[in-house]
Amino acid sequence: MQEKKERSAAKDFVSGILLVLFGIFIVVDALNMKIYNTFLDAPGFFPAIVGGVIILLGAVLAFIGFKLGGLTEFKEVMNGAFLKEFVTSDGTVRVLILILMMVVYIWGLLGRMHFIIATSIYLIANFLYLKAMKQWWISIIIAIAMSAIVYYAFKLGFNITMP
Amino acid sequence: MGGILKQFSLLAVAAGGVFEGWNLLIVAGAVLLGLVVGAIPGLTGTMALALLINLTYTLPSDQAVAFMLGVYVGAVSGGLFSAIMLNIPGTPNAAATALDGYPLAKKGKGGKALFGGVLASCLGTILSCVIMMIATPFLSSIALKFGKWEMFLLAIFGITICGNLSVDCSPLKGWLAGFMGFFVALIGVESMYNSGRFVFISQLRSGVELIPALIGLFGIAEVLTVLQDRTPFEVNSDMGTILPNKEEFRALMKPLLRSTLIGCGIGAIPGAGEDIAAWLSYSTGKSSSKNKEEFGKGSFEGLACSETANNACIPGAMIPMLTLAIPGSTQAAMFLAALNLHGIQPGPMLTVKSPSFMYTVGLTLMVAAIVMLGLALVLTKPMVKILQINRKLLMPIIVTLTVVGAYASRTNLFDVKLMLVFGVIGFILRKLNFPLAPLTLGLILGGTADINFRQSLTMSGSVLTRVVGDILIVVVLYSLISGTIKTVKSTKEELASAKK
């Protein structure tokens, strides 16, 4: 329980700092926007306020995280076993691989080949990686069949333009 | 008197459309789809709407509205299947349902609990619809008097109150999420001077499209969350009969009115949502019940408290959405996006342009609730089989459906890429314990807040003189102060427990 709390403090501390930086970026960018009549109706006025609020709230979050031991915990995470455990943990690796497969599917396959082929490749890779079925060939059949069903159901059934 | 007669004539007009055969069929199909998606653990009502919005692109607007509302009702109720049979809420709003539903299932009363839950959901929806149809015209007449300053304050109020009410995190994180949503909404060319803001790549000139962003936040992020966990499910197959006896029926009816009022009231608060309504209703029911010791051990009354309230929240969430274009929940936000897609613009002018529309919404929700009860009678036992679905097969297929949904709104591959980016952002924010409801609200209200704020400052020198505006300032301040107190209190508690 204690370990969980400390980790959440580190999360708050780090996300607070990142949000402060994000807020500074918004304010700087907003202040560089063109002023047409007065600053009050300038395109950058409201974004500057939003950025300012994010800086303020982010600083409070970072402070709370710090008071709860976030900095100490963050140092431990970055130096030692926690980071190794996080990076190599089953869940983290799985999520990273799943995101990578989505990136390849959306950036690399869609639009470059037919939807059914692109989707079949994506689904086969996912099913095999997740060991969705005991027999690999059943995964391949389901992947191809589902790709075709999704394509024809939306294109013919609902008259939707497909990627 | 004339006003009441006019409302009745509008109701009759709406009824003519809602009870048209094809629309009824669409509602029935949509409720079934919503129930199925909502029943699958990990798939929330928002995700159901995000996935199934695809199917409305080519439908006429009245059928699209019927479809989305049917899915909405079905998906909110569908969560009770896994909550009762697996002790895993299919949707967050069914979490309180699991407290009494699962013990009932363990006693062999799973069938009765499922049907009782659907019955409570149905009655909660219908009663709340009546409240909604009475309150909306009244609120609309007030909303018509809102100026730019009031609209800006409403957007700020939406973010602050939504942040305050976020479950499992401090208001501070809710507010931060809301302002992050504001930032995303500001990306693109603004309307006053046609000037680009934060346009890092040319495709962002038209701004961040709402539908791909929401599909990413609630679709992709949920797929990743579900697949990160490999815990297998075990379904209790002994359900018993589904019809409750007299005593159980009486227990189900006890909290009906109170839970409906709580659900409808919470629903009307911007971004609050069904899960808060269910928990509040459950805790109120427990504290006021004569049989409070039975709560958590398999109480039909406890089950009805959460199920009535989470469904009563749906019509409640429609009140601010229809009158002010501020969604009462993330599901309502998705519904709002679908309405915009079909050229229907909710807000103060809706009652002027389409005066019967809110009755169409209310009656459709009622029909959906009744259809759901009928489906529950027939399909309760087969529905349980859905819980055993192989999630490793289902989730990648859902990704392909999200791709189709994001692409189809503008037939633009950039939107699909945007969806994935928002999916990953949503997943990270969840892991960092940031609530997504205020972010969604910020995304929707950011543009309104910006333009109304700047115009109110330049067009009028006395923005603080209007009564409604003054009241809203007080409400926003109260919301900020109470949120700050809540944050300080929870920080102190965490500090105290960290020292131990």
Coordinates of C-alpha atoms in Angstrom, one line a residue, chain B residues 189-195 197 451 454:
Chain B
V189 CA -7.8 28.5 -37.1
E190 CA -9.9 30.7 -34.8
S191 CA -13.1 32.3 -36.1
M192 CA -12.7 35.9 -35.1
Y193 CA -9.6 36.8 -37.1
N194 CA -9.1 33.7 -39.1
S195 CA -5.7 33.3 -37.3
R197 CA -3.2 28.8 -33.3
I451 CA -15.0 33.1 -28.4
R454 CA -13.1 37.6 -25.9

